[in-house]
Every structure is written in C-alpha cells, then in structure tokens.
Amino acid sequence: MPRTNPQIHDFNKSPSKMTEQEILRRESLVKLRELGIDPYPAEMFEVTAFASDIAANYQEEVLEDGSKNRLNFQSVSLAGRIMASREAGNKVIFMNLQDSSGRIQLYVKRDDFLQDEESPFFDLAIKKYLDLGDYVGVKGFAFRTKTGEVSVHVQELKFLAKSLRPLPVVKKDAEGNVHDAFTDPEMRYRMRYVDLTVNTEFRQIFIKRTLLIKTMRNYLDELGLLEVETPILQPIHGGAAARPFTTHHNTLDMKLYLRIANELYLKRLIVAGFDGVYEFAKMFRNEGMDRTHNPEFTALEFYVAYKDYNWMMDVTEIMLEKVARAIHTEGGSTAQVGDNVIEFAGPYRRLTMFDAIQEYTGLNVETADESELRNYCQKAHIEIDASMGKAKLIDEIFGAKVEGHLIQPTFLIDYPMEMSPLTKKHRIKPGLVERFELFVNGKEVANAYSELNDPIDQRERFEEQLRLAARGDEEAMAMDEDFLRALEYGMPPTAGIGFGIDRLAMMFTGQASIQEVLFFPQMRPEV
RNA sequence: GAUCUCGUAGCUCAGUCGGUAGAGCACUUGACUUUUAAUCAAGGAGUCAUGGGUUCGAAUCCCAUCGAGAUCACCA
C-alpha cells in the first residue's frame, strides 16, 4: 500500500471546521513525517519503569567531595503522554510525562541529541512538533534536579502516537489547588477518555469497582459456586417487575427482550443439579434515568441449593465485610458515604418489615385493615391510588417513612406475599414470605429469598401476576411455562440473592451519582 | 414526566442598563543555559447551543427546540 501523504485539505473534517490548534497539530504531523519520523510507529516500545515508582524510590548518596552518586534507575525506559512542557533557555526543556502510574518530570537537553543539519531532532521534532498530549517513549536515567525533583534525564525520545486535539490543561499550584479543572459533567461522561486522562483521580473509582467485583467473585469461588452465563436475549422477560427493552431477531422472526433479570435461568441451573451458581450480569430496564438509575446496570445474582434466607444473611455479612476491607485504603471495615460512616462488619440488624414500620411510625400494620392504612397514608401525605391492596400500601408506607432511616446495614425481613411472586411462603408466619432486602444508607442494595420451589404454588403466583397485568400493571411478570416445567421436575430448597453492583460501587467509593461509577453512562445523542 | 438552573475561544470563566466579544491557561512568534501553575514581550483564535421574535441595534429581552445538571415524581 502506498503511504498516504496527507495534506491539510485532505482531512475529513474540512479545515474551516477545524480549530487553529487542530490545524497546527496536523501540520506538525506532516512535518514529522518529512523529517522521517513515523508519528504512529507499529513496533512495540519496551517499558521498564513507571513514573510513580521512580519518583517514590529513587535513591542517591552524597560523596565526601560533595558530588552525588545515583544508586538506582540508571537505565530506564518509560512511556506515556507529555502533559506539560517548560522551556528553560533554548537548550533545555522540562516536561511532565504521565503514564498509568502517575507523572514524572523529564529533563531534555539539546546536547544529548545529534544535530543533523537536515533534520535537527531537538530543535524541530522535540521543540516544535511535539505537542501536549502526544504519547512518547523515553530512555534515560533518573536523577534529582537542583530544585530537588526526581526526574528522568532523557537520552532518547521516540514518538509513539501523535495527539491531534488539545487536551484540557489542568494545572495544580504549589498549595495543591487545581486550576481550570475539567469539570463539566456532560463532557466528562461523553469523553471519558479525556476525563480519565486529565482527572486521573477518578481512575480510582473504577479500580475500586473492579476490586469490589473481584472480591465478591473470589468469595463465591471459595464457597464452591460455579460462575455461569445465561441469556441476555430472552423470549419471555421474567424474574423481576420492570418494563423491558424489546428487539427483534430477523432469522427467527421473533420478538426478543433484553433481560430485566436472570433469576429464572439461574434457578433452572439449580434444577439441573449444580449446588450453587452465580453470574455478574448486565440487566436492562426501560425506565427512567436519574442519579441512581441507568438503563443498563450490573447485578450479581447467586443461588445455593439446600440453604435458606437465614444462611444467605450470614453470607451477605461476610461478603460485604470482605469487600469493605478490600476497598478501604486503611483496611478497615467501614465506608464513608456522605456524612455517614457505614460499618460493614456483621452482624447486621435484622428487622421484620412490620416491626420496622411500627418502630418508625407507631403503626401496627399487622392488625390494621386496609381502610386504616389508607387513612394513615392520607394523613401522612403518601400518594396512593384505589387499585392498591394492603401489601402495596404497606410497601408505600415503608418507602416513605422507614427506608431513609436505615443507614447502617439492615436486613429487612418477612414481606407480604403479594409482592413477591417467586418467594417461598414463610415457614411460620401466614401471609408472609421468606424474603429480605438489605438496606444501606437508606437505599436497597440487595434482595434475597428462600426460593419458591413448589411448582403448583408457583403457577398460582404467576396466574396472580397475569391478573395484575390484565388490570394494566405493565410490570407484572409473564407466565413462564418452561420455568414451571423445570420446577415440576424438582428444585431443591434454595436460597438466592441479587445485589445491585452499581449501588454498592457508589457506596464504597462515596459517589452520589451512578454515572460516576459507570465508564460510559447512557447519554442522549450529541447534536 | 414536572419544576428550577445552566450552555460565550481547545479548557475554566467574566460580559453591567440592549450599543462593534473579554480574561487566565492552552496555541503562534521572539527572549531566557535547571524549570515546575516557569517568567517576560508581541500576536492569532468565537455559528455567544439551535431556530424564530421584539428592536435602529440582541450573548443580553421574549418564544420554541436540543443538550446537561439539580430537586421532585416514577422505579424491586
């Protein structure tokens, strides 16, 4: 293939649309090629050192005659972006190179580069055509400058990738104050690559998110569960109450739903004879977006045979304490969320839904009838409508009056049956089911039950859902005959749970918005 | 979905009462042999989100639209 030799007028973006700085950068790209320098070389560049390691661990000794003896990093090769450049006279340039670990100052001296008459590398390539944001590889040795900053004396510099757009320039002064920070949330989310380049502190959020998932996965593996994958494209959307996204398969000519949950598939695998299965799964719900909701989000669900919801509470306490200790920089079991310090070491408070409402409202919902609950809601200005039954009213009261008070991790247990169509009836308490939700910082982070494994009961629950759907409930579950067939073959008693990973990530990283814990939050299209 | 706030140079932001568009950083040219928010001098850079309207004249006032954020509502 003939090498292209782009001229300014060849660019896809017409020159009139480009900014002055974009045009200049494309010009320096052309000039580099004229000097015989490939701005995008194919061969790999060997990296032997990282900026933060050199900055933290460089050592030197002062000899008797006052001269210094450099003890380590005498031959280093590192790569990254040039983020700042300061010319000190016309023979020396100080630069800041940023790699994945941090930044280090480069000392680039004219005398270190052969000055070919035709193509003076320092005077042209480095001084004129190297732009902020360019990726370079450098070789040299570490030393300490007169002002005391550990730096790399550059003996070789190689262009690795030219940057054709100027990055926002964020500066930090001697007191650590940040100037001209790149803060517009819209631009940060749309151009996360720019955000994480100039706001490197946000990388920690995502590193912690991964640590959260890794810690959970390690623990589940320790417990002997099998990590599995189940369908995202589902002919019937089940396992949760939510509006789905729909799509269409051309060859099969059928409607498919993006999953709102994977619960019914994981339970089929328990029927199949696996003792325990788990999946970190993207879920898709066609509902509103706000500070705590993204149309696609991540859940961890796991199911374990021969266990019940009491066992699941114990496991949850252990798992979240492990996560807290893994993420907490000092190794403690707490997390700071807003003004609250959350303690994740168990045991957590276990409170029945009825007791919780009694405690925070004085209302005894167990003995109250529907009209008493309605009266209470009206007095308390809780919005209700005529179609709501007793269970729904209780749920509304809980949401309005109790939920926000549950700051420290609290298991809310034993829910009314009507709202839990996949949950086993309570072993003692009639009308209730063996379900718990975990609340932390006033928000639900997990939902678990002793799974309903009685196929006849399950069929009746689905039929009840169909009646709700007929009344216009868009979130009612669909009948899943194949799932019922699986249960009819026999599912062992099973405990199951689902965690909202994004919400947990928000808590463990102290973020108030879900967009801050997603690399690429959903946005409306740009103009 | 409702309400409020916002959208001006690559970035961060000023822009008064409606009267030719401003600053810092970044960029360009020059000076400077160890700088670090480098400094100094000069210069270039704008579809004031988009489309209408009012007006002699609109970044500014009005309407609509688009995008974003916050609050509320909805939401297992």
Coordinates of C-alpha atoms in Angstrom, one line a residue, chain A:
Chain A
M1 CA 0.0 0.0 0.0
P2 CA 1.4 3.4 -0.9
R3 CA 1.9 5.5 2.1
T4 CA -0.6 8.4 2.3
N5 CA 0.8 11.8 2.5
P6 CA -2.0 13.8 3.9
Q7 CA -2.3 17.5 3.1
I8 CA -4.3 19.9 5.1
H9 CA -7.2 19.9 2.6
D10 CA -7.4 16.1 2.6
F11 CA -8.8 15.8 6.1
N12 CA -12.3 14.5 6.7
K13 CA -13.0 17.5 8.8
S14 CA -12.8 20.4 6.5
P15 CA -10.1 22.9 7.5
S16 CA -12.7 25.6 8.0
K17 CA -14.3 23.4 10.7
M18 CA -11.1 22.7 12.5
T19 CA -9.8 24.9 15.2
E20 CA -6.5 26.7 14.9
Q21 CA -4.8 24.2 17.2
E22 CA -6.1 21.2 15.3
I23 CA -4.7 22.6 12.1
L24 CA -1.4 23.2 13.7
R25 CA -1.2 19.7 15.1
R26 CA -1.9 18.2 11.8
E27 CA 0.8 20.3 10.3
S28 CA 3.3 19.1 12.9
L29 CA 2.2 15.6 12.0
V30 CA 3.1 16.2 8.3
K31 CA 6.4 17.9 9.3
L32 CA 7.4 14.9 11.5
R33 CA 6.9 12.6 8.5
E34 CA 9.0 14.9 6.4
L35 CA 11.8 14.5 9.0
G36 CA 11.5 10.7 8.5
I37 CA 9.7 10.3 11.9
D38 CA 6.7 8.0 12.0
P39 CA 4.1 9.6 14.3
Y40 CA 2.3 6.3 14.7
P41 CA 5.0 3.6 14.7
A42 CA 3.9 -0.1 14.7
E43 CA 6.7 -1.7 16.6
M44 CA 6.4 -2.1 20.4
F45 CA 8.2 0.0 22.8
E46 CA 9.8 -1.7 25.8
V47 CA 8.7 -0.2 29.1
T48 CA 11.0 -1.0 32.1
A49 CA 9.9 1.6 34.6
F50 CA 6.9 3.6 35.9
A51 CA 6.7 7.2 36.8
S52 CA 5.4 6.8 40.4
D53 CA 8.0 4.1 41.1
I54 CA 10.9 6.2 40.1
A55 CA 9.5 9.3 41.9
A56 CA 9.0 7.3 45.1
N57 CA 12.0 5.1 45.2
Y58 CA 14.9 6.9 43.5
Q59 CA 18.0 7.0 45.8
E60 CA 21.3 8.8 45.7
E61 CA 24.2 9.2 48.1
V62 CA 26.3 12.3 48.6
L63 CA 30.1 11.6 48.4
E64 CA 32.8 13.2 50.5
D65 CA 33.6 15.7 47.8
G66 CA 30.0 16.8 47.7
S67 CA 29.2 15.1 44.4
K68 CA 26.2 12.8 44.2
N69 CA 26.2 9.2 43.3
R70 CA 23.0 7.9 41.8
L71 CA 22.1 4.5 43.1
N72 CA 19.2 3.2 41.1
F73 CA 17.1 3.7 37.9
Q74 CA 20.3 4.2 36.0
S75 CA 18.7 3.0 32.8
V76 CA 15.0 3.4 32.5
S77 CA 12.6 3.2 29.6
L78 CA 9.1 4.6 30.1
A79 CA 6.2 5.7 28.0
G80 CA 3.2 7.9 28.4
R81 CA 1.7 11.3 27.5
I82 CA 3.5 14.6 27.6
M83 CA 1.2 16.7 29.8
A84 CA 3.3 19.8 30.4
S85 CA 6.4 21.4 28.9
R86 CA 8.6 24.3 30.1
E87 CA 11.5 25.6 28.1
A88 CA 14.4 26.9 30.3
G89 CA 16.5 28.7 27.8
N90 CA 16.7 27.3 24.3
K91 CA 18.8 24.3 25.2
V92 CA 16.7 22.7 27.9
I93 CA 13.1 21.6 28.2
F94 CA 11.4 20.2 31.2
M95 CA 8.4 18.1 30.5
N96 CA 5.9 16.1 32.6
L97 CA 5.3 12.6 31.4
Q98 CA 2.2 10.9 32.6
D99 CA 1.9 7.1 32.5
S100 CA -0.6 4.8 34.1
S101 CA 1.1 5.2 37.5
G102 CA 1.4 8.9 37.7
R103 CA 3.7 11.7 36.5
I104 CA 7.4 12.3 36.4
Q105 CA 9.5 15.2 35.2
L106 CA 11.6 14.8 32.1
Y107 CA 14.8 16.7 31.6
V108 CA 15.5 17.1 27.9
K109 CA 18.8 18.7 26.9
R110 CA 19.8 19.8 23.4
D111 CA 23.3 18.4 23.7
D112 CA 22.0 14.9 24.2
F113 CA 20.6 14.8 20.6
L114 CA 22.7 14.6 17.5
Q115 CA 22.0 17.7 15.5
D116 CA 21.8 16.6 11.9
E117 CA 21.9 19.7 9.7
E118 CA 19.0 18.4 7.6
S119 CA 16.8 17.4 10.5
P120 CA 17.7 18.8 13.8
F121 CA 15.8 16.5 16.1
F122 CA 15.8 18.7 19.2
D123 CA 15.2 22.0 17.5
L124 CA 12.4 20.8 15.3
A125 CA 10.9 17.4 16.3
I126 CA 11.0 17.9 20.0
K127 CA 10.8 21.7 20.3
K128 CA 8.3 22.5 17.6
Y129 CA 6.4 19.3 16.6
L130 CA 6.0 17.6 20.0
D131 CA 2.6 18.7 21.3
L132 CA 1.0 18.3 24.7
G133 CA -0.9 15.0 24.8
D134 CA 1.4 13.2 22.5
Y135 CA 2.4 9.7 23.5
V136 CA 6.2 9.3 23.6
G137 CA 8.7 6.7 24.8
V138 CA 11.8 7.9 26.5
K139 CA 15.1 6.2 27.6
G140 CA 17.5 7.7 30.1
F141 CA 18.4 7.8 33.8
A142 CA 16.9 9.1 37.0
F143 CA 18.4 12.0 38.9
R144 CA 17.4 14.8 41.2
T145 CA 17.4 18.3 39.9
K146 CA 18.8 21.3 41.7
T147 CA 15.4 22.1 43.0
G148 CA 15.1 18.6 44.3
E149 CA 12.6 17.0 42.0
V150 CA 13.3 13.4 40.9
S151 CA 13.4 13.5 37.1
V152 CA 14.4 11.4 34.2
H153 CA 17.3 12.7 32.1
V154 CA 16.2 11.8 28.6
Q155 CA 18.8 10.4 26.3
E156 CA 16.4 9.0 23.6
L157 CA 12.9 10.1 22.8
K158 CA 10.6 8.3 20.4
F159 CA 7.2 9.4 19.1
L160 CA 4.6 6.8 19.8
A161 CA 1.3 8.4 18.9
K162 CA 0.5 12.0 18.0
S163 CA -2.4 13.8 19.6
L164 CA -4.4 15.8 17.1
R165 CA -6.7 17.6 19.6
P166 CA -5.6 19.7 22.6
L167 CA -6.5 18.2 25.9
P168 CA -7.9 20.5 28.6
V169 CA -5.0 21.8 30.6
V170 CA -5.5 21.2 34.3
K171 CA -2.8 22.8 36.5
K172 CA -2.0 22.3 40.1
D173 CA -0.2 25.0 42.1
A174 CA 2.3 24.7 44.9
E175 CA -0.5 24.6 47.5
G176 CA -2.2 21.8 45.6
N177 CA -5.1 24.0 44.3
V178 CA -6.4 22.8 41.0
H179 CA -6.8 25.4 38.3
D180 CA -9.1 25.2 35.3
A181 CA -10.3 21.7 36.2
F182 CA -12.2 19.8 33.5
T183 CA -15.5 19.6 35.4
D184 CA -18.4 19.8 33.0
P185 CA -20.2 16.5 33.8
E186 CA -21.6 16.3 30.3
M187 CA -18.2 16.4 28.7
R188 CA -16.7 14.2 31.3
Y189 CA -19.2 11.4 30.6
R190 CA -19.3 11.8 26.9
M191 CA -15.5 11.9 26.6
R192 CA -14.4 9.6 29.4
Y193 CA -11.1 9.1 27.7
V194 CA -10.4 12.9 28.2
D195 CA -11.8 12.8 31.8
L196 CA -9.6 10.0 32.9
T197 CA -6.6 11.4 31.2
V198 CA -6.7 14.8 32.9
N199 CA -8.7 13.9 36.1
T200 CA -6.6 10.8 36.9
E201 CA -8.1 10.7 40.5
F202 CA -11.3 9.3 39.0
R203 CA -9.5 6.2 37.8
Q204 CA -9.5 5.1 41.5
I205 CA -13.3 4.8 41.4
F206 CA -13.2 2.3 38.6
I207 CA -10.3 0.4 40.1
K208 CA -12.3 0.1 43.3
R209 CA -15.3 -1.0 41.4
T210 CA -13.3 -3.8 39.8
L211 CA -11.9 -4.7 43.3
L212 CA -15.4 -4.9 44.6
I213 CA -16.4 -7.4 41.9
K214 CA -13.2 -9.3 42.2
T215 CA -13.6 -9.7 46.0
M216 CA -17.2 -10.9 45.6
R217 CA -16.1 -13.4 42.9
N218 CA -13.2 -14.7 45.0
Y219 CA -15.5 -15.3 47.9
L220 CA -18.2 -17.1 45.8
D221 CA -15.5 -19.3 44.3
E222 CA -14.3 -20.0 47.9
L223 CA -17.8 -21.1 48.6
G224 CA -17.6 -23.5 45.7
L225 CA -20.2 -21.8 43.5
L226 CA -19.9 -22.0 39.7
E227 CA -19.7 -18.8 37.6
V228 CA -22.1 -19.1 34.7
E229 CA -23.6 -17.1 31.8
T230 CA -27.2 -17.0 30.9
P231 CA -29.1 -15.4 28.0
I232 CA -29.4 -11.7 27.6
L233 CA -31.9 -12.1 24.7
Q234 CA -34.9 -13.7 26.2
P235 CA -38.3 -14.7 24.7
I236 CA -40.0 -14.1 28.0
H237 CA -38.9 -11.4 30.4
G238 CA -39.2 -12.7 33.9
G239 CA -37.6 -12.6 37.3
A240 CA -38.4 -9.0 38.2
A241 CA -41.0 -6.4 37.9
A242 CA -39.9 -3.8 35.3
R243 CA -40.5 -2.6 31.8
P244 CA -38.2 -4.3 29.3
F245 CA -36.4 -3.3 26.1
T246 CA -37.6 -5.2 23.1
T247 CA -35.7 -6.2 20.0
H248 CA -36.3 -8.5 17.0
H249 CA -34.4 -11.4 15.7
N250 CA -34.5 -11.4 11.9
T251 CA -33.9 -15.1 11.1
L252 CA -36.3 -16.4 13.7
D253 CA -38.6 -13.5 13.0
M254 CA -39.5 -13.2 16.7
K255 CA -39.7 -10.6 19.4
L256 CA -37.0 -10.8 22.0
Y257 CA -36.5 -8.9 25.2
L258 CA -33.3 -7.8 26.8
R259 CA -33.2 -9.4 30.2
I260 CA -34.6 -7.5 33.2
A261 CA -33.3 -10.3 35.4
N262 CA -31.6 -13.7 35.1
E263 CA -33.2 -15.3 38.1
L264 CA -35.3 -17.8 36.3
Y265 CA -32.4 -19.1 34.3
L266 CA -30.1 -19.4 37.3
K267 CA -32.8 -21.4 39.1
R268 CA -33.1 -23.8 36.1
L269 CA -29.4 -24.5 36.7
I270 CA -30.1 -25.4 40.3
V271 CA -32.8 -27.8 39.0
A272 CA -30.1 -29.2 36.7
G273 CA -28.1 -30.2 39.7
F274 CA -25.5 -27.5 40.3
D275 CA -25.2 -26.8 44.0
G276 CA -24.5 -23.2 43.5
V277 CA -24.3 -20.8 40.6
Y278 CA -23.6 -17.1 40.2
E279 CA -23.5 -14.5 37.5
F280 CA -22.4 -10.9 37.3
A281 CA -24.9 -9.8 34.8
K282 CA -25.9 -6.7 32.9
M283 CA -29.6 -6.0 33.3
F284 CA -31.7 -3.7 31.1
R285 CA -34.7 -1.8 32.2
N286 CA -36.7 0.6 30.1
E287 CA -37.4 3.0 32.8
G288 CA -36.5 6.5 34.0
M289 CA -32.9 7.7 34.4
D290 CA -31.6 9.6 37.3
R291 CA -28.9 9.8 39.9
T292 CA -29.3 6.2 40.8
H293 CA -30.7 4.6 37.6
N294 CA -29.0 3.8 34.3
P295 CA -30.9 1.8 31.6
E296 CA -28.3 -0.9 31.8
F297 CA -26.8 -1.8 35.1
T298 CA -24.9 -4.7 36.7
A299 CA -26.3 -7.2 39.2
L300 CA -24.7 -10.1 41.0
E301 CA -27.1 -12.9 41.5
F302 CA -26.4 -16.2 43.2
Y303 CA -28.3 -19.3 44.1
V304 CA -27.3 -22.0 46.5
A305 CA -29.1 -25.3 47.0
Y306 CA -30.2 -26.6 50.4
K307 CA -29.9 -23.2 52.0
D308 CA -32.4 -20.7 53.2
Y309 CA -32.6 -16.9 53.6
N310 CA -31.1 -17.0 57.1
W311 CA -28.0 -18.6 55.7
M312 CA -28.0 -16.0 53.0
M313 CA -27.9 -13.2 55.5
D314 CA -24.9 -14.7 57.2
V315 CA -23.1 -15.0 53.8
T316 CA -24.0 -11.4 52.9
E317 CA -22.5 -10.0 56.1
I318 CA -19.2 -11.9 55.5
M319 CA -19.1 -10.9 51.8
L320 CA -19.7 -7.2 52.4
E321 CA -17.1 -7.1 55.2
K322 CA -14.6 -8.6 52.8
V323 CA -15.4 -6.0 50.2
A324 CA -15.2 -3.1 52.7
R325 CA -11.8 -4.3 53.9
A326 CA -10.5 -4.8 50.3
I327 CA -11.5 -1.3 49.2
H328 CA -10.9 0.6 52.4
T329 CA -7.4 2.1 52.0
E330 CA -6.6 1.6 55.7
G331 CA -8.0 -1.9 55.6
G332 CA -10.9 -1.1 57.9
S333 CA -14.4 -2.5 57.5
T334 CA -16.2 0.9 57.1
A335 CA -17.1 3.2 54.2
Q336 CA -17.7 6.9 54.2
V337 CA -20.9 7.7 52.4
G338 CA -21.7 11.4 52.5
D339 CA -21.8 12.4 56.2
N340 CA -22.3 8.8 57.3
V341 CA -19.7 6.2 58.2
I342 CA -21.1 2.8 57.4
E343 CA -19.9 -0.2 59.3
F344 CA -19.9 -3.3 57.1
A345 CA -18.7 -5.8 59.7
G346 CA -21.6 -8.0 60.8
P347 CA -23.9 -8.9 62.3
Y348 CA -26.4 -6.5 60.8
R349 CA -29.6 -5.6 62.4
R350 CA -32.5 -7.9 61.3
L351 CA -35.8 -6.3 61.4
T352 CA -39.2 -7.5 60.2
M353 CA -41.0 -5.2 57.8
F354 CA -43.9 -4.9 60.3
D355 CA -41.6 -4.1 63.2
A356 CA -39.8 -1.6 61.2
I357 CA -43.0 0.3 60.3
Q358 CA -44.1 0.0 64.0
E359 CA -40.8 1.5 65.1
Y360 CA -40.7 4.4 62.8
T361 CA -44.5 5.2 62.5
G362 CA -46.1 3.6 65.6
L363 CA -48.5 1.9 63.1
N364 CA -49.3 -1.7 63.6
V365 CA -49.8 -2.9 60.0
E366 CA -50.3 -6.5 61.1
T367 CA -53.6 -5.7 62.9
A368 CA -54.6 -2.7 60.8
D369 CA -57.1 -3.3 58.0
E370 CA -56.9 -1.7 54.5
S371 CA -59.0 1.3 55.4
E372 CA -56.9 2.2 58.4
L373 CA -53.8 2.0 56.2
R374 CA -55.5 4.3 53.7
N375 CA -56.3 6.8 56.4
Y376 CA -52.8 6.8 57.6
C377 CA -51.4 7.4 54.1
Q378 CA -53.7 10.3 53.5
K379 CA -52.7 11.9 56.8
A380 CA -49.0 11.3 56.1
H381 CA -49.4 12.7 52.5
I382 CA -48.3 9.4 50.9
E383 CA -49.6 9.2 47.4
I384 CA -51.8 6.1 46.9
D385 CA -54.4 5.0 44.4
A386 CA -57.5 2.9 44.6
S387 CA -56.0 -0.2 43.0
M388 CA -53.5 -0.7 45.8
G389 CA -54.1 -3.6 48.1
K390 CA -52.9 -4.0 51.7
A391 CA -49.5 -5.3 50.7
K392 CA -48.9 -2.4 48.3
L393 CA -50.0 0.1 50.9
I394 CA -47.6 -1.3 53.4
D395 CA -44.8 -1.1 50.9
E396 CA -45.6 2.6 50.2
I397 CA -45.6 3.4 53.9
F398 CA -42.3 1.6 54.3
G399 CA -40.8 3.5 51.3
A400 CA -42.0 6.9 52.6
K401 CA -41.4 6.5 56.3
V402 CA -38.8 3.9 57.1
E403 CA -36.4 3.3 54.2
G404 CA -34.5 6.6 54.6
H405 CA -33.7 5.8 58.2
L406 CA -31.9 2.6 57.6
I407 CA -28.4 4.0 57.4
Q408 CA -26.3 1.2 58.9
P409 CA -26.7 -2.1 57.1
T410 CA -30.1 -3.6 58.0
F411 CA -31.8 -6.7 56.8
L412 CA -35.5 -6.1 56.4
I413 CA -37.2 -9.4 56.5
D414 CA -40.6 -11.2 56.0
Y415 CA -42.5 -9.4 53.3
P416 CA -46.2 -9.7 52.4
M417 CA -46.7 -12.5 49.9
E418 CA -48.5 -10.4 47.2
M419 CA -45.4 -8.5 46.2
S420 CA -43.0 -11.5 46.0
P421 CA -44.2 -13.9 43.4
L422 CA -41.0 -16.0 43.3
T423 CA -40.6 -16.3 47.1
K424 CA -41.4 -19.3 49.3
K425 CA -44.1 -18.9 51.9
H426 CA -42.9 -18.2 55.4
R427 CA -42.3 -21.4 57.4
I428 CA -44.4 -19.9 60.4
K429 CA -46.0 -16.6 59.6
P430 CA -49.1 -16.9 57.4
G431 CA -49.4 -14.4 54.6
L432 CA -45.7 -13.6 54.6
V433 CA -42.8 -14.8 52.6
E434 CA -39.2 -15.6 53.4
R435 CA -37.6 -12.6 51.8
F436 CA -35.2 -10.0 52.9
E437 CA -33.8 -6.8 51.4
L438 CA -30.6 -5.3 52.6
F439 CA -30.7 -1.5 53.2
V440 CA -27.6 0.6 53.5
N441 CA -27.5 4.4 53.7
G442 CA -31.3 4.4 53.2
K443 CA -31.2 2.5 49.9
E444 CA -31.8 -1.0 48.9
V445 CA -28.7 -2.8 47.8
A446 CA -29.8 -6.5 47.8
N447 CA -32.9 -8.6 47.6
A448 CA -33.0 -12.2 48.6
Y449 CA -35.3 -15.1 49.4
S450 CA -35.8 -18.6 50.2
E451 CA -36.7 -19.5 46.6
L452 CA -40.2 -20.8 45.9
N453 CA -39.7 -24.4 44.6
D454 CA -43.3 -25.6 44.9
P455 CA -44.4 -25.7 41.2
I456 CA -48.1 -25.7 42.0
D457 CA -47.7 -22.7 44.3
Q458 CA -45.5 -21.0 41.6
R459 CA -48.1 -21.5 39.0
E460 CA -50.8 -19.8 41.2
R461 CA -48.4 -16.9 41.8
F462 CA -47.9 -16.4 38.0
E463 CA -51.6 -16.6 37.5
E464 CA -52.0 -13.8 40.1
Q465 CA -49.4 -11.8 38.1
L466 CA -51.4 -12.3 34.9
R467 CA -54.5 -10.9 36.7
L468 CA -52.4 -7.8 37.6
A469 CA -51.2 -7.5 34.0
A470 CA -54.8 -7.7 32.8
R471 CA -55.6 -4.8 35.1
G472 CA -52.9 -2.7 33.4
D473 CA -49.8 -3.4 35.5
E474 CA -47.0 -3.1 33.0
E475 CA -44.5 -4.5 35.4
A476 CA -46.4 -7.7 36.2
M477 CA -44.4 -10.9 35.4
A478 CA -45.3 -13.1 32.5
M479 CA -46.1 -16.7 32.8
D480 CA -43.0 -18.8 32.0
E481 CA -44.2 -22.3 31.2
D482 CA -40.7 -23.7 30.7
F483 CA -39.6 -22.4 34.1
L484 CA -42.7 -24.1 35.7
R485 CA -41.8 -27.3 33.8
A486 CA -38.3 -27.2 35.3
L487 CA -39.7 -26.7 38.8
E488 CA -42.1 -29.7 38.2
Y489 CA -39.0 -31.9 37.7
G490 CA -38.0 -30.7 41.2
M491 CA -35.8 -27.9 42.5
P492 CA -34.1 -28.4 45.9
P493 CA -34.7 -25.9 48.6
T494 CA -32.6 -22.9 47.5
A495 CA -31.5 -19.5 48.8
G496 CA -31.0 -16.8 46.2
I497 CA -29.9 -13.2 46.2
G498 CA -29.4 -10.3 43.9
F499 CA -27.0 -7.3 44.6
G500 CA -27.0 -4.0 42.7
I501 CA -23.4 -3.7 41.9
D502 CA -23.5 -0.1 40.8
R503 CA -25.2 1.0 44.0
L504 CA -22.6 -0.9 46.0
A505 CA -19.9 0.7 44.0
M506 CA -21.4 4.1 44.7
M507 CA -21.4 3.4 48.4
F508 CA -17.9 2.0 48.6
T509 CA -16.5 4.9 46.6
G510 CA -18.6 7.7 48.1
Q511 CA -20.3 8.8 44.9
A512 CA -23.8 10.3 44.8
S513 CA -24.4 9.6 41.1
I514 CA -24.4 6.3 39.3
Q515 CA -22.8 8.0 36.3
E516 CA -19.6 8.4 38.3
V517 CA -19.3 4.6 38.7
L518 CA -20.0 3.8 35.1
F519 CA -17.3 4.3 32.5
F520 CA -19.9 5.2 29.8
P521 CA -23.2 6.2 31.3
Q522 CA -26.1 6.4 28.9
M523 CA -26.5 9.9 27.3
R524 CA -28.7 11.4 24.8
P525 CA -27.0 11.7 21.4
E526 CA -24.9 14.8 20.7
V527 CA -26.1 17.3 18.2

